mmCIF file of C-alpha atoms and ligand atoms in Angstrom:
data_model
loop_
_atom_site.group_PDB
_atom_site.id
_atom_site.type_symbol
_atom_site.label_atom_id
_atom_site.label_comp_id
_atom_site.label_asym_id
_atom_site.label_seq_id
_atom_site.Cartn_x
_atom_site.Cartn_y
_atom_site.Cartn_z
ATOM 1 C CA MET A 1 147.761 -13.371 378.166
ATOM 2 C CA ASN A 2 147.826 -12.195 374.805
ATOM 3 C CA ILE A 3 151.288 -11.265 373.272
ATOM 4 C CA ILE A 4 151.263 -8.878 370.322
ATOM 5 C CA ALA A 5 154.225 -8.288 368.035
ATOM 6 C CA THR A 6 155.520 -4.662 368.620
ATOM 7 C CA GLY A 7 157.618 -4.606 365.646
ATOM 8 C CA VAL A 8 158.134 -6.670 362.223
ATOM 9 C CA LEU A 9 161.332 -6.753 360.313
ATOM 10 C CA CYS A 10 160.818 -7.351 356.670
ATOM 11 C CA GLU A 11 163.296 -7.485 353.616
ATOM 12 C CA VAL A 12 160.558 -6.856 351.013
ATOM 13 C CA ASN A 13 161.633 -3.367 349.988
ATOM 14 C CA THR A 14 159.277 -3.172 347.001
ATOM 15 C CA CYS A 15 156.217 -2.943 349.371
ATOM 16 C CA LYS A 16 154.818 0.646 350.146
ATOM 17 C CA ASN A 17 155.042 -0.381 354.025
ATOM 18 C CA TRP A 18 158.756 -1.053 353.858
ATOM 19 C CA THR A 19 161.105 1.508 355.589
ATOM 20 C CA ASP A 20 164.743 2.025 356.193
ATOM 21 C CA GLY A 21 166.386 -0.632 358.374
ATOM 22 C CA ASN A 22 164.069 -3.450 357.131
ATOM 23 C CA LYS A 23 161.135 -2.275 359.126
ATOM 24 C CA CYS A 24 157.606 -2.495 358.343
ATOM 25 C CA SER A 25 155.359 0.634 358.914
ATOM 26 C CA ALA A 26 152.016 -1.084 358.713
ATOM 27 C CA ASP A 27 149.822 -0.925 361.827
ATOM 28 C CA VAL A 28 148.790 -4.648 361.338
ATOM 29 C CA ILE A 29 150.033 -7.272 358.944
ATOM 30 C CA TYR A 30 148.245 -10.466 357.854
ATOM 31 C CA VAL A 31 150.467 -13.409 357.297
ATOM 32 C CA VAL A 32 148.794 -16.318 355.281
ATOM 33 C CA ASN A 33 149.525 -19.910 354.211
ATOM 34 C CA PHE A 34 150.353 -20.384 350.640
ATOM 35 C CA ASP A 35 147.592 -22.095 348.567
ATOM 36 C CA GLY A 36 145.427 -22.453 351.788
ATOM 37 C CA LYS A 37 147.560 -25.340 352.888
ATOM 38 C CA GLN A 38 148.742 -26.054 356.366
ATOM 39 C CA THR A 39 152.224 -24.520 356.558
ATOM 40 C CA SER A 40 155.079 -26.575 357.882
ATOM 41 C CA GLU A 41 157.839 -24.356 356.535
ATOM 42 C CA ALA A 42 158.761 -20.759 356.968
ATOM 43 C CA GLU A 43 159.024 -20.520 353.183
ATOM 44 C CA GLU A 44 155.405 -21.374 352.923
ATOM 45 C CA THR A 45 154.188 -18.181 354.419
ATOM 46 C CA GLY A 46 153.621 -14.832 352.939
ATOM 47 C CA CYS A 47 152.413 -11.378 353.801
ATOM 48 C CA LYS A 48 148.907 -10.544 352.420
ATOM 49 C CA THR A 49 149.268 -6.873 353.580
ATOM 50 C CA PHE A 50 152.064 -6.286 350.893
ATOM 51 C CA GLU A 51 151.140 -3.627 348.355
ATOM 52 C CA PRO A 52 153.519 -2.564 345.735
ATOM 53 C CA SER A 53 155.394 0.841 346.318
ATOM 54 C CA ARG A 54 154.694 1.955 342.774
ATOM 55 C CA SER A 55 151.029 1.163 342.464
HETATM 56 S S1 SF4 B 101 153.293 -5.063 354.675
HETATM 57 FE FE1 SF4 B 101 154.222 -7.096 354.705
HETATM 58 S S2 SF4 B 101 155.431 -7.052 352.874
HETATM 59 FE FE2 SF4 B 101 155.117 -5.115 353.369
HETATM 60 S S3 SF4 B 101 156.742 -4.126 354.619
HETATM 61 FE FE3 SF4 B 101 155.175 -4.863 356.078
HETATM 62 S S4 SF4 B 101 155.626 -7.248 356.475
HETATM 63 FE FE4 SF4 B 101 156.887 -6.561 354.547
#
């Protein structure tokens, strides 16, 4: 059974997909490992869907 996230909370309010209440308005987000390494800590992940709100 596939389980798909129905909501994403995010504190990155400099992203154009960020909305009030720390919600992400993107249909899909892509979370990646930093530097292509196998991640073992939450701090080593990042959202590749990020786009600056003032681009
Ligand atoms: S696209 Fe990524 S960085 Fe931007 S609001 Fe959504 S989760 Fe946050």
